GROMACS .gro file of C-alpha atoms in nm:
model
  514
    1UNK     CA    1 -19.366  10.713  -4.217
    2UNK     CA    2 -19.405  11.010  -4.451
    3UNK     CA    3 -19.336  10.978  -4.823
    4UNK     CA    4 -19.134  11.299  -4.781
    5UNK     CA    5 -18.875  11.114  -4.569
    6UNK     CA    6 -18.874  10.768  -4.728
    7UNK     CA    7 -18.524  10.803  -4.875
    8UNK     CA    8 -18.366  10.983  -4.579
    9UNK     CA    9 -18.140  10.805  -4.331
   10UNK     CA   10 -18.045  10.932  -3.989
   11UNK     CA   11 -17.785  10.686  -3.863
   12UNK     CA   12 -17.532  10.952  -3.772
   13UNK     CA   13 -17.483  10.898  -3.398
   14UNK     CA   14 -17.137  10.755  -3.451
   15UNK     CA   15 -17.032  11.097  -3.585
   16UNK     CA   16 -16.933  11.384  -3.361
   17UNK     CA   17 -17.170  11.631  -3.524
   18UNK     CA   18 -17.485  11.633  -3.732
   19UNK     CA   19 -17.443  11.660  -4.110
   20UNK     CA   20 -17.537  11.990  -4.270
   21UNK     CA   21 -17.869  12.026  -4.445
   22UNK     CA   22 -17.682  12.076  -4.770
   23UNK     CA   23 -17.568  11.716  -4.737
   24UNK     CA   24 -17.889  11.572  -4.599
   25UNK     CA   25 -18.198  11.715  -4.770
   26UNK     CA   26 -18.289  11.892  -5.091
   27UNK     CA   27 -18.299  12.257  -4.993
   28UNK     CA   28 -18.236  12.607  -5.119
   29UNK     CA   29 -18.176  12.936  -4.943
   30UNK     CA   30 -18.172  13.154  -5.257
   31UNK     CA   31 -18.458  13.182  -5.505
   32UNK     CA   32 -18.662  13.462  -5.653
   33UNK     CA   33 -18.959  13.406  -5.880
   34UNK     CA   34 -19.301  13.244  -5.879
   35UNK     CA   35 -19.460  12.940  -5.715
   36UNK     CA   36 -19.447  12.764  -6.051
   37UNK     CA   37 -19.079  12.847  -6.098
   38UNK     CA   38 -18.983  12.725  -5.751
   39UNK     CA   39 -19.172  12.398  -5.790
   40UNK     CA   40 -19.006  12.336  -6.126
   41UNK     CA   41 -18.661  12.423  -5.987
   42UNK     CA   42 -18.704  12.191  -5.689
   43UNK     CA   43 -18.825  11.914  -5.918
   44UNK     CA   44 -18.518  11.952  -6.139
   45UNK     CA   45 -18.286  11.966  -5.840
   46UNK     CA   46 -18.117  12.284  -5.960
   47UNK     CA   47 -18.233  12.539  -5.701
   48UNK     CA   48 -18.023  12.379  -5.426
   49UNK     CA   49 -17.712  12.512  -5.602
   50UNK     CA   50 -17.836  12.872  -5.604
   51UNK     CA   51 -17.640  13.130  -5.404
   52UNK     CA   52 -17.616  13.505  -5.351
   53UNK     CA   53 -17.365  13.763  -5.470
   54UNK     CA   54 -17.383  13.914  -5.123
   55UNK     CA   55 -17.577  13.838  -4.806
   56UNK     CA   56 -17.722  14.123  -4.606
   57UNK     CA   57 -17.765  13.910  -4.297
   58UNK     CA   58 -17.862  13.569  -4.170
   59UNK     CA   59 -17.944  13.368  -3.864
   60UNK     CA   60 -17.713  13.204  -3.611
   61UNK     CA   61 -17.723  12.826  -3.575
   62UNK     CA   62 -17.606  12.854  -3.216
   63UNK     CA   63 -17.912  13.064  -3.130
   64UNK     CA   64 -18.150  12.805  -3.274
   65UNK     CA   65 -17.971  12.516  -3.104
   66UNK     CA   66 -17.971  12.690  -2.767
   67UNK     CA   67 -18.339  12.771  -2.811
   68UNK     CA   68 -18.398  12.401  -2.758
   69UNK     CA   69 -18.147  12.295  -2.496
   70UNK     CA   70 -18.157  12.598  -2.267
   71UNK     CA   71 -18.527  12.531  -2.203
   72UNK     CA   72 -18.459  12.193  -2.037
   73UNK     CA   73 -18.512  12.169  -1.663
   74UNK     CA   74 -18.208  12.190  -1.431
   75UNK     CA   75 -17.937  12.234  -1.693
   76UNK     CA   76 -17.639  12.464  -1.724
   77UNK     CA   77 -17.540  12.584  -2.070
   78UNK     CA   78 -17.172  12.650  -2.133
   79UNK     CA   79 -17.107  12.872  -2.436
   80UNK     CA   80 -16.767  12.789  -2.580
   81UNK     CA   81 -16.673  13.092  -2.786
   82UNK     CA   82 -16.585  13.463  -2.779
   83UNK     CA   83 -16.783  13.697  -2.558
   84UNK     CA   84 -17.097  13.801  -2.744
   85UNK     CA   85 -17.186  13.457  -2.879
   86UNK     CA   86 -17.534  13.364  -2.750
   87UNK     CA   87 -17.589  13.705  -2.593
   88UNK     CA   88 -17.955  13.670  -2.694
   89UNK     CA   89 -17.990  13.444  -2.388
   90UNK     CA   90 -18.053  13.765  -2.198
   91UNK     CA   91 -18.348  13.852  -2.419
   92UNK     CA   92 -18.533  13.526  -2.364
   93UNK     CA   93 -18.495  13.501  -1.988
   94UNK     CA   94 -18.834  13.658  -1.924
   95UNK     CA   95 -19.053  13.439  -2.140
   96UNK     CA   96 -18.859  13.130  -2.032
   97UNK     CA   97 -18.976  13.194  -1.677
   98UNK     CA   98 -19.329  13.261  -1.797
   99UNK     CA   99 -19.339  12.930  -1.983
  100UNK     CA  100 -19.220  12.743  -1.677
  101UNK     CA  101 -19.498  12.898  -1.469
  102UNK     CA  102 -19.762  12.808  -1.729
  103UNK     CA  103 -19.637  12.451  -1.750
  104UNK     CA  104 -19.623  12.412  -1.370
  105UNK     CA  105 -19.246  12.358  -1.384
  106UNK     CA  106 -18.994  12.484  -1.128
  107UNK     CA  107 -18.952  12.857  -1.190
  108UNK     CA  108 -18.577  12.882  -1.235
  109UNK     CA  109 -18.350  13.114  -1.430
  110UNK     CA  110 -18.168  13.010  -1.743
  111UNK     CA  111 -17.815  12.943  -1.618
  112UNK     CA  112 -17.536  12.989  -1.869
  113UNK     CA  113 -17.162  13.028  -1.846
  114UNK     CA  114 -16.918  13.160  -2.106
  115UNK     CA  115 -16.559  13.059  -2.180
  116UNK     CA  116 -16.495  13.408  -2.324
  117UNK     CA  117 -16.228  13.306  -2.575
  118UNK     CA  118 -15.981  13.582  -2.662
  119UNK     CA  119 -15.696  13.631  -2.911
  120UNK     CA  120 -15.454  13.423  -2.703
  121UNK     CA  121 -15.701  13.134  -2.696
  122UNK     CA  122 -15.735  13.145  -3.073
  123UNK     CA  123 -15.361  13.073  -3.090
  124UNK     CA  124 -15.315  12.832  -2.799
  125UNK     CA  125 -15.664  12.673  -2.786
  126UNK     CA  126 -15.954  12.707  -2.545
  127UNK     CA  127 -15.992  12.356  -2.407
  128UNK     CA  128 -15.854  12.447  -2.064
  129UNK     CA  129 -16.111  12.723  -2.029
  130UNK     CA  130 -16.387  12.484  -2.129
  131UNK     CA  131 -16.272  12.222  -1.878
  132UNK     CA  132 -16.271  12.485  -1.604
  133UNK     CA  133 -16.622  12.602  -1.699
  134UNK     CA  134 -16.766  12.248  -1.701
  135UNK     CA  135 -16.613  12.163  -1.362
  136UNK     CA  136 -16.737  12.494  -1.219
  137UNK     CA  137 -17.090  12.425  -1.349
  138UNK     CA  138 -17.088  12.082  -1.183
  139UNK     CA  139 -16.959  12.211  -0.849
  140UNK     CA  140 -17.165  12.528  -0.827
  141UNK     CA  141 -17.505  12.420  -0.967
  142UNK     CA  142 -17.520  12.037  -0.954
  143UNK     CA  143 -17.732  12.021  -1.272
  144UNK     CA  144 -17.880  11.713  -1.434
  145UNK     CA  145 -17.702  11.804  -1.758
  146UNK     CA  146 -17.435  12.043  -1.881
  147UNK     CA  147 -17.483  12.154  -2.241
  148UNK     CA  148 -17.172  12.270  -2.429
  149UNK     CA  149 -17.255  12.499  -2.720
  150UNK     CA  150 -16.958  12.496  -2.958
  151UNK     CA  151 -16.951  12.821  -3.157
  152UNK     CA  152 -16.760  12.919  -3.472
  153UNK     CA  153 -16.419  13.009  -3.324
  154UNK     CA  154 -16.343  12.676  -3.148
  155UNK     CA  155 -16.464  12.501  -3.462
  156UNK     CA  156 -16.213  12.694  -3.671
  157UNK     CA  157 -15.917  12.650  -3.436
  158UNK     CA  158 -15.996  12.281  -3.381
  159UNK     CA  159 -16.081  12.256  -3.010
  160UNK     CA  160 -16.166  11.888  -2.954
  161UNK     CA  161 -16.460  11.923  -2.717
  162UNK     CA  162 -16.572  11.562  -2.765
  163UNK     CA  163 -16.243  11.424  -2.634
  164UNK     CA  164 -16.272  11.653  -2.332
  165UNK     CA  165 -16.626  11.532  -2.266
  166UNK     CA  166 -16.511  11.169  -2.294
  167UNK     CA  167 -16.231  11.250  -2.048
  168UNK     CA  168 -16.476  11.396  -1.795
  169UNK     CA  169 -16.736  11.125  -1.845
  170UNK     CA  170 -16.775  10.931  -1.523
  171UNK     CA  171 -16.618  11.208  -1.314
  172UNK     CA  172 -16.933  11.418  -1.306
  173UNK     CA  173 -17.285  11.354  -1.183
  174UNK     CA  174 -17.426  11.559  -1.472
  175UNK     CA  175 -17.454  11.431  -1.825
  176UNK     CA  176 -17.241  11.647  -2.056
  177UNK     CA  177 -17.392  11.712  -2.398
  178UNK     CA  178 -17.188  11.849  -2.691
  179UNK     CA  179 -17.376  12.069  -2.938
  180UNK     CA  180 -17.174  12.142  -3.252
  181UNK     CA  181 -17.331  12.441  -3.425
  182UNK     CA  182 -17.044  12.619  -3.599
  183UNK     CA  183 -17.229  12.857  -3.830
  184UNK     CA  184 -16.970  12.860  -4.107
  185UNK     CA  185 -17.042  12.495  -4.191
  186UNK     CA  186 -17.389  12.550  -4.337
  187UNK     CA  187 -17.591  12.819  -4.513
  188UNK     CA  188 -17.906  12.673  -4.358
  189UNK     CA  189 -17.959  12.815  -4.012
  190UNK     CA  190 -18.205  12.532  -3.931
  191UNK     CA  191 -17.903  12.301  -3.915
  192UNK     CA  192 -17.883  12.436  -3.558
  193UNK     CA  193 -18.188  12.227  -3.469
  194UNK     CA  194 -18.013  11.915  -3.599
  195UNK     CA  195 -17.701  12.003  -3.399
  196UNK     CA  196 -17.899  12.028  -3.076
  197UNK     CA  197 -18.088  11.704  -3.133
  198UNK     CA  198 -17.771  11.520  -3.233
  199UNK     CA  199 -17.620  11.591  -2.890
  200UNK     CA  200 -17.947  11.514  -2.711
  201UNK     CA  201 -17.988  11.183  -2.890
  202UNK     CA  202 -17.630  11.077  -2.819
  203UNK     CA  203 -17.614  11.170  -2.453
  204UNK     CA  204 -17.963  11.201  -2.305
  205UNK     CA  205 -18.195  10.944  -2.466
  206UNK     CA  206 -18.187  10.604  -2.295
  207UNK     CA  207 -18.274  10.257  -2.431
  208UNK     CA  208 -18.637  10.171  -2.368
  209UNK     CA  209 -18.860   9.871  -2.316
  210UNK     CA  210 -19.077   9.817  -2.624
  211UNK     CA  211 -19.445   9.729  -2.601
  212UNK     CA  212 -19.672   9.572  -2.859
  213UNK     CA  213 -19.997   9.751  -2.938
  214UNK     CA  214 -20.259   9.684  -2.669
  215UNK     CA  215 -20.637   9.716  -2.674
  216UNK     CA  216 -20.882   9.809  -2.397
  217UNK     CA  217 -20.985   9.441  -2.381
  218UNK     CA  218 -20.627   9.347  -2.293
  219UNK     CA  219 -20.641   9.571  -1.988
  220UNK     CA  220 -20.981   9.477  -1.849
  221UNK     CA  221 -20.912   9.338  -1.502
  222UNK     CA  222 -20.547   9.289  -1.593
  223UNK     CA  223 -20.220   9.339  -1.411
  224UNK     CA  224 -20.029   9.664  -1.364
  225UNK     CA  225 -19.790   9.555  -1.639
  226UNK     CA  226 -20.076   9.519  -1.886
  227UNK     CA  227 -20.212   9.859  -1.784
  228UNK     CA  228 -19.870  10.013  -1.844
  229UNK     CA  229 -19.855   9.839  -2.181
  230UNK     CA  230 -20.191   9.992  -2.276
  231UNK     CA  231 -20.084  10.338  -2.161
  232UNK     CA  232 -19.771  10.324  -2.376
  233UNK     CA  233 -19.972  10.207  -2.676
  234UNK     CA  234 -20.182  10.526  -2.650
  235UNK     CA  235 -19.899  10.767  -2.564
  236UNK     CA  236 -19.794  11.029  -2.817
  237UNK     CA  237 -19.510  11.280  -2.807
  238UNK     CA  238 -19.636  11.619  -2.922
  239UNK     CA  239 -19.308  11.780  -3.025
  240UNK     CA  240 -19.313  12.149  -2.944
  241UNK     CA  241 -19.096  12.417  -3.103
  242UNK     CA  242 -18.971  12.760  -3.001
  243UNK     CA  243 -19.251  12.934  -3.191
  244UNK     CA  244 -19.522  12.724  -3.024
  245UNK     CA  245 -19.717  12.921  -2.769
  246UNK     CA  246 -19.859  12.770  -2.453
  247UNK     CA  247 -20.203  12.832  -2.603
  248UNK     CA  248 -20.102  12.623  -2.905
  249UNK     CA  249 -19.993  12.336  -2.680
  250UNK     CA  250 -20.320  12.348  -2.486
  251UNK     CA  251 -20.529  12.349  -2.804
  252UNK     CA  252 -20.344  12.065  -2.977
  253UNK     CA  253 -20.338  11.859  -2.657
  254UNK     CA  254 -20.714  11.914  -2.622
  255UNK     CA  255 -20.777  11.773  -2.969
  256UNK     CA  256 -20.554  11.469  -2.917
  257UNK     CA  257 -20.703  11.394  -2.577
  258UNK     CA  258 -21.049  11.411  -2.736
  259UNK     CA  259 -20.938  11.104  -2.936
  260UNK     CA  260 -20.845  10.925  -2.614
  261UNK     CA  261 -20.469  10.967  -2.648
  262UNK     CA  262 -20.218  11.022  -2.368
  263UNK     CA  263 -20.026  11.338  -2.466
  264UNK     CA  264 -19.671  11.428  -2.358
  265UNK     CA  265 -19.555  11.772  -2.477
  266UNK     CA  266 -19.177  11.780  -2.525
  267UNK     CA  267 -18.883  11.833  -2.557
  268UNK     CA  268 -18.889  12.206  -2.478
  269UNK     CA  269 -18.916  12.270  -2.101
  270UNK     CA  270 -18.898  11.898  -2.026
  271UNK     CA  271 -18.680  11.750  -1.755
  272UNK     CA  272 -18.375  11.541  -1.841
  273UNK     CA  273 -18.556  11.236  -1.701
  274UNK     CA  274 -18.854  11.300  -1.933
  275UNK     CA  275 -18.623  11.344  -2.232
  276UNK     CA  276 -18.442  11.020  -2.149
  277UNK     CA  277 -18.774  10.837  -2.200
  278UNK     CA  278 -18.876  11.010  -2.524
  279UNK     CA  279 -18.848  10.675  -2.705
  280UNK     CA  280 -19.140  10.524  -2.511
  281UNK     CA  281 -19.417  10.679  -2.720
  282UNK     CA  282 -19.633  10.491  -2.970
  283UNK     CA  283 -19.624  10.787  -3.212
  284UNK     CA  284 -19.416  11.103  -3.249
  285UNK     CA  285 -19.622  11.397  -3.370
  286UNK     CA  286 -19.443  11.684  -3.537
  287UNK     CA  287 -19.593  12.025  -3.587
  288UNK     CA  288 -19.294  12.155  -3.787
  289UNK     CA  289 -19.087  11.941  -4.024
  290UNK     CA  290 -18.812  12.203  -4.041
  291UNK     CA  291 -18.765  12.167  -3.668
  292UNK     CA  292 -18.828  11.797  -3.609
  293UNK     CA  293 -18.729  11.572  -3.899
  294UNK     CA  294 -18.379  11.491  -3.769
  295UNK     CA  295 -18.515  11.402  -3.424
  296UNK     CA  296 -18.806  11.185  -3.533
  297UNK     CA  297 -18.600  11.016  -3.806
  298UNK     CA  298 -18.349  10.902  -3.546
  299UNK     CA  299 -18.623  10.786  -3.309
  300UNK     CA  300 -18.780  10.584  -3.591
  301UNK     CA  301 -18.453  10.412  -3.679
  302UNK     CA  302 -18.351  10.357  -3.318
  303UNK     CA  303 -18.681  10.258  -3.154
  304UNK     CA  304 -18.912  10.186  -3.448
  305UNK     CA  305 -19.146  10.470  -3.347
  306UNK     CA  306 -19.367  10.593  -3.631
  307UNK     CA  307 -19.429  10.964  -3.679
  308UNK     CA  308 -19.649  11.233  -3.832
  309UNK     CA  309 -19.466  11.510  -4.016
  310UNK     CA  310 -19.659  11.598  -4.333
  311UNK     CA  311 -19.827  11.919  -4.227
  312UNK     CA  312 -19.851  12.190  -3.964
  313UNK     CA  313 -20.191  12.227  -3.789
  314UNK     CA  314 -20.264  12.589  -3.883
  315UNK     CA  315 -20.602  12.670  -4.034
  316UNK     CA  316 -20.899  12.443  -4.091
  317UNK     CA  317 -20.774  12.229  -4.380
  318UNK     CA  318 -20.434  12.152  -4.232
  319UNK     CA  319 -20.565  12.089  -3.880
  320UNK     CA  320 -20.818  11.844  -4.026
  321UNK     CA  321 -20.542  11.670  -4.221
  322UNK     CA  322 -20.312  11.656  -3.918
  323UNK     CA  323 -20.581  11.495  -3.702
  324UNK     CA  324 -20.681  11.243  -3.969
  325UNK     CA  325 -20.326  11.114  -4.013
  326UNK     CA  326 -20.289  11.069  -3.637
  327UNK     CA  327 -20.629  10.900  -3.604
  328UNK     CA  328 -20.552  10.661  -3.890
  329UNK     CA  329 -20.246  10.532  -3.706
  330UNK     CA  330 -20.460  10.448  -3.400
  331UNK     CA  331 -20.758  10.321  -3.610
  332UNK     CA  332 -20.978  10.603  -3.482
  333UNK     CA  333 -21.116  10.714  -3.819
  334UNK     CA  334 -21.481  10.728  -3.706
  335UNK     CA  335 -21.398  10.915  -3.388
  336UNK     CA  336 -21.190  11.178  -3.566
  337UNK     CA  337 -21.459  11.249  -3.825
  338UNK     CA  338 -21.709  11.319  -3.549
  339UNK     CA  339 -21.460  11.549  -3.378
  340UNK     CA  340 -21.378  11.734  -3.701
  341UNK     CA  341 -21.747  11.780  -3.788
  342UNK     CA  342 -21.822  11.939  -3.450
  343UNK     CA  343 -21.514  12.163  -3.450
  344UNK     CA  344 -21.556  12.276  -3.811
  345UNK     CA  345 -21.923  12.363  -3.769
  346UNK     CA  346 -21.853  12.580  -3.464
  347UNK     CA  347 -21.551  12.746  -3.623
  348UNK     CA  348 -21.718  12.824  -3.956
  349UNK     CA  349 -21.999  13.002  -3.774
  350UNK     CA  350 -21.752  13.202  -3.562
  351UNK     CA  351 -21.548  13.306  -3.868
  352UNK     CA  352 -21.836  13.461  -4.064
  353UNK     CA  353 -21.797  13.818  -3.926
  354UNK     CA  354 -21.423  13.815  -4.006
  355UNK     CA  355 -21.475  13.688  -4.360
  356UNK     CA  356 -21.675  14.002  -4.438
  357UNK     CA  357 -21.375  14.216  -4.341
  358UNK     CA  358 -21.106  14.001  -4.506
  359UNK     CA  359 -21.274  13.907  -4.835
  360UNK     CA  360 -21.097  14.065  -5.131
  361UNK     CA  361 -20.797  14.182  -4.926
  362UNK     CA  362 -20.441  14.086  -5.020
  363UNK     CA  363 -20.175  13.928  -4.800
  364UNK     CA  364 -19.800  13.855  -4.804
  365UNK     CA  365 -19.654  13.603  -4.557
  366UNK     CA  366 -19.290  13.570  -4.448
  367UNK     CA  367 -19.117  13.330  -4.208
  368UNK     CA  368 -19.053  12.958  -4.166
  369UNK     CA  369 -19.147  12.758  -4.477
  370UNK     CA  370 -19.419  12.524  -4.352
  371UNK     CA  371 -19.568  12.786  -4.124
  372UNK     CA  372 -19.608  13.051  -4.393
  373UNK     CA  373 -19.768  12.816  -4.645
  374UNK     CA  374 -20.026  12.683  -4.399
  375UNK     CA  375 -20.097  13.036  -4.275
  376UNK     CA  376 -20.132  13.165  -4.631
  377UNK     CA  377 -20.367  12.880  -4.721
  378UNK     CA  378 -20.591  12.965  -4.426
  379UNK     CA  379 -20.614  13.336  -4.511
  380UNK     CA  380 -20.684  13.235  -4.869
  381UNK     CA  381 -20.976  13.021  -4.747
  382UNK     CA  382 -21.119  13.335  -4.583
  383UNK     CA  383 -21.135  13.514  -4.918
  384UNK     CA  384 -20.796  13.687  -4.918
  385UNK     CA  385 -20.557  13.678  -5.214
  386UNK     CA  386 -20.199  13.562  -5.153
  387UNK     CA  387 -19.963  13.798  -5.339
  388UNK     CA  388 -19.637  13.647  -5.222
  389UNK     CA  389 -19.438  13.447  -4.968
  390UNK     CA  390 -19.089  13.472  -4.822
  391UNK     CA  391 -18.961  13.150  -4.663
  392UNK     CA  392 -18.625  13.158  -4.482
  393UNK     CA  393 -18.529  12.835  -4.659
  394UNK     CA  394 -18.717  12.591  -4.878
  395UNK     CA  395 -18.685  12.212  -4.886
  396UNK     CA  396 -18.869  11.891  -4.969
  397UNK     CA  397 -19.115  11.925  -4.680
  398UNK     CA  398 -19.276  12.237  -4.827
  399UNK     CA  399 -19.290  12.136  -5.193
  400UNK     CA  400 -19.641  11.981  -5.173
  401UNK     CA  401 -19.768  12.298  -5.006
  402UNK     CA  402 -19.699  12.506  -5.317
  403UNK     CA  403 -20.011  12.353  -5.476
  404UNK     CA  404 -20.227  12.502  -5.197
  405UNK     CA  405 -20.166  12.855  -5.329
  406UNK     CA  406 -20.440  12.949  -5.577
  407UNK     CA  407 -20.226  13.193  -5.774
  408UNK     CA  408 -19.929  12.989  -5.894
  409UNK     CA  409 -19.767  13.310  -6.021
  410UNK     CA  410 -19.754  13.454  -5.668
  411UNK     CA  411 -19.405  13.580  -5.585
  412UNK     CA  412 -19.170  13.367  -5.374
  413UNK     CA  413 -18.848  13.510  -5.231
  414UNK     CA  414 -18.649  13.237  -5.054
  415UNK     CA  415 -18.418  13.430  -4.826
  416UNK     CA  416 -18.286  13.399  -4.470
  417UNK     CA  417 -18.303  13.762  -4.365
  418UNK     CA  418 -18.228  13.979  -4.671
  419UNK     CA  419 -18.480  14.263  -4.603
  420UNK     CA  420 -18.326  14.454  -4.894
  421UNK     CA  421 -18.486  14.202  -5.131
  422UNK     CA  422 -18.814  14.168  -4.946
  423UNK     CA  423 -18.880  14.541  -4.917
  424UNK     CA  424 -18.844  14.592  -5.293
  425UNK     CA  425 -19.093  14.312  -5.354
  426UNK     CA  426 -19.336  14.451  -5.097
  427UNK     CA  427 -19.302  14.807  -5.227
  428UNK     CA  428 -19.426  14.683  -5.564
  429UNK     CA  429 -19.693  14.440  -5.450
  430UNK     CA  430 -19.836  14.665  -5.176
  431UNK     CA  431 -20.039  14.398  -4.994
  432UNK     CA  432 -20.314  14.505  -4.755
  433UNK     CA  433 -20.161  14.288  -4.483
  434UNK     CA  434 -19.813  14.156  -4.412
  435UNK     CA  435 -19.788  13.853  -4.181
  436UNK     CA  436 -19.429  13.820  -4.072
  437UNK     CA  437 -19.166  13.659  -3.856
  438UNK     CA  438 -19.049  13.830  -3.539
  439UNK     CA  439 -18.825  14.124  -3.626
  440UNK     CA  440 -18.952  14.177  -3.981
  441UNK     CA  441 -19.256  14.390  -3.903
  442UNK     CA  442 -19.063  14.708  -3.820
  443UNK     CA  443 -18.904  14.717  -4.166
  444UNK     CA  444 -19.235  14.657  -4.340
  445UNK     CA  445 -19.430  14.914  -4.140
  446UNK     CA  446 -19.198  15.185  -4.278
  447UNK     CA  447 -19.356  15.114  -4.616
  448UNK     CA  448 -19.696  15.199  -4.469
  449UNK     CA  449 -19.813  14.837  -4.487
  450UNK     CA  450 -20.024  14.698  -4.203
  451UNK     CA  451 -19.857  14.405  -4.028
  452UNK     CA  452 -19.943  14.126  -3.786
  453UNK     CA  453 -19.703  13.870  -3.631
  454UNK     CA  454 -19.672  13.519  -3.770
  455UNK     CA  455 -19.633  13.374  -3.421
  456UNK     CA  456 -19.595  13.485  -3.062
  457UNK     CA  457 -19.563  13.328  -2.719
  458UNK     CA  458 -19.871  13.505  -2.582
  459UNK     CA  459 -20.129  13.401  -2.842
  460UNK     CA  460 -20.280  13.088  -2.995
  461UNK     CA  461 -20.214  13.021  -3.365
  462UNK     CA  462 -20.262  12.644  -3.410
  463UNK     CA  463 -20.562  12.417  -3.419
  464UNK     CA  464 -20.918  12.538  -3.448
  465UNK     CA  465 -20.901  12.802  -3.176
  466UNK     CA  466 -20.579  12.924  -3.337
  467UNK     CA  467 -20.759  12.964  -3.671
  468UNK     CA  468 -21.016  13.182  -3.498
  469UNK     CA  469 -20.741  13.395  -3.346
  470UNK     CA  470 -20.560  13.432  -3.680
  471UNK     CA  471 -20.878  13.557  -3.845
  472UNK     CA  472 -20.967  13.784  -3.554
  473UNK     CA  473 -20.625  13.948  -3.544
  474UNK     CA  474 -20.612  14.004  -3.920
  475UNK     CA  475 -20.960  14.159  -3.925
  476UNK     CA  476 -20.875  14.383  -3.633
  477UNK     CA  477 -20.557  14.507  -3.803
  478UNK     CA  478 -20.734  14.584  -4.129
  479UNK     CA  479 -21.018  14.769  -3.961
  480UNK     CA  480 -20.772  15.032  -3.838
  481UNK     CA  481 -20.462  15.089  -4.051
  482UNK     CA  482 -20.387  15.442  -3.927
  483UNK     CA  483 -20.069  15.348  -3.739
  484UNK     CA  484 -19.887  15.192  -4.035
  485UNK     CA  485 -19.999  15.470  -4.269
  486UNK     CA  486 -19.866  15.739  -4.035
  487UNK     CA  487 -19.536  15.555  -3.996
  488UNK     CA  488 -19.507  15.522  -4.374
  489UNK     CA  489 -19.577  15.891  -4.424
  490UNK     CA  490 -19.331  16.016  -4.161
  491UNK     CA  491 -19.040  15.770  -4.140
  492UNK     CA  492 -18.766  15.757  -4.400
  493UNK     CA  493 -18.716  15.431  -4.590
  494UNK     CA  494 -18.393  15.245  -4.514
  495UNK     CA  495 -18.267  15.231  -4.876
  496UNK     CA  496 -18.212  15.485  -5.152
  497UNK     CA  497 -18.507  15.547  -5.388
  498UNK     CA  498 -18.325  15.394  -5.686
  499UNK     CA  499 -18.290  15.063  -5.499
  500UNK     CA  500 -18.669  15.021  -5.498
  501UNK     CA  501 -18.667  15.046  -5.878
  502UNK     CA  502 -18.413  14.764  -5.921
  503UNK     CA  503 -18.471  14.392  -5.968
  504UNK     CA  504 -18.444  14.242  -5.617
  505UNK     CA  505 -18.350  13.902  -5.757
  506UNK     CA  506 -18.044  14.022  -5.950
  507UNK     CA  507 -17.854  13.935  -5.633
  508UNK     CA  508 -17.933  13.565  -5.675
  509UNK     CA  509 -17.684  13.351  -5.866
  510UNK     CA  510 -17.875  13.070  -6.029
  511UNK     CA  511 -17.716  12.732  -6.081
  512UNK     CA  512 -17.554  12.678  -6.419
  513UNK     CA  513 -17.690  12.373  -6.597
  514UNK     CA  514 -17.424  12.156  -6.759
   0.00000   0.00000   0.00000
C-alpha cells in the first residue's frame, strides 16, 4: 500500500454514488504561484479552499466516466439527460474501433441511446423514458451490460435511477450499471472516474476465490489446481487509462513480462466477464493515481489485493522507480536491476543525439497532474529548463513530485481549462516548447510557441521506448519552428492586448485563514 493512501477509506458501496473528491482527498482546482508556494499551501491544507471569481470553462464528469464504460465489450450505454449530453461519443467512435482491432477484440461500434429529456420531463420526471430505453437496449442488442449515465438534469430533478434498476433487476439478461456523474456536485472533473468505477464495482465485479502466494517449487509436477494457484500468484492487472496508447500498453507489458509476470491489461476494452474477475490478481498496477485510486482502494479493501500507485512510468527515473516497486512485491529485486541496467544503457546511448538539440531549451507542460510532472522531470533530465506547469487539478498524489522540479520558483497554474490564465503566463514566459493536453495546443500556437502533444493514441509515451519517443518528438519540433512562428505572426490573439498585461492569478480567490 502507498503512504499516499494510508488514511483513505473506500467503503462506499452501500451508497448510491461515489463521494466527491472534495470530500475524499486533499485537492485544489485553483492556485497560481510557484512550486514552493503550492507545496506550502498543500502542506497547510489551505489551497483546497481556493476558488475562482469566474470560470472560463471546465470539463464534464459524464465525458470522463463514459470514457471508461463505453469501451467495454458488448455493452449499450444509455445517456439519461437532455439531447447534447455525451455528444462527444461521436468523436471517439473511430479510435474506439482502432483500439479494438489492435487488441484483437471484436470490432464493434460504440452503441449508445439517449433519453432526450425535454422541458416536460424536467417537470414530470424522466424515469419512464429511462425505463423504455433500458428495455429497448435489452431487446434490440442483447448486451452483457447496460450502462446508465446519469447527467446533471435528472440529478437536479431527482430521478431515482437506482430504484428503477432494482425494479428491473432479474427481469433482464444484461447487468444494469448506474453511473452517477452529475457535474454540479463537484468542481473536480476527475470525480467522473470515481463515478464510473463506483457503478462497475457495485454491479460488475464478482466475489473471487483467494489464493496464497505460490512458488515454482509448489507447481513442479503438481495438479492443475496448484498450477492455477501459481498463475494467480504471478498475475498483475495493468490498469489502463483513456490517455494510454496501445504502444504504451505493449511497452509496459513487455517490461512486466520480462520479470516473469502474467499481465492482464484492463479495464478499458475488456469484456464484462474479464471485468467480473478483476479481483483475481496478485497486484494491481496503476499508471495514473488520478484515474485509479478509487478503483484500487476498493479492490484492496474488498479482496486484500495490494497495489502500486506512487508514480507514472514516464521517463527514465520514474520508469525505474515503477519497476522497482513492482519487483519488490514479488521479491524480484535482482532480476529488476539487471533489466533496468540493460534498458538504461541502451536508452542513454539512443538519447545522446536528442540531448544536443534539447540542452538549454525551455519547456512548459500542461495537463493531468501526475503526467505533467513526470514528463517535465524527463525533459529536465535531457538538459531542458522547466519554466512552468499547468495541472488540471492538484492533490496528494502529486505533492511528492514537486521536489523533482529543479527550479522551485517555476510557475504553477492549477486550472481545469482556463486558457485565459494560461495564455497570459505563457506570453510572459515564452518557453521554447509547450507540451500540452489535447485541445490546448491550438491556443498556444497563436502565441508563436512551438507545441507537442502530451499524449496521443497513435504514439508511445511510457516506459523506456516512450522516453525515446518523447525526446525524439521534442527535438524534431525544435529543429523546425517555422509553423508556429508563422501562425503567431499572422493570427490574431484571442484576448485584448491589455489582458496580457494583467495578473492572471487575480481571478483566484485564496482561502481566508481564521
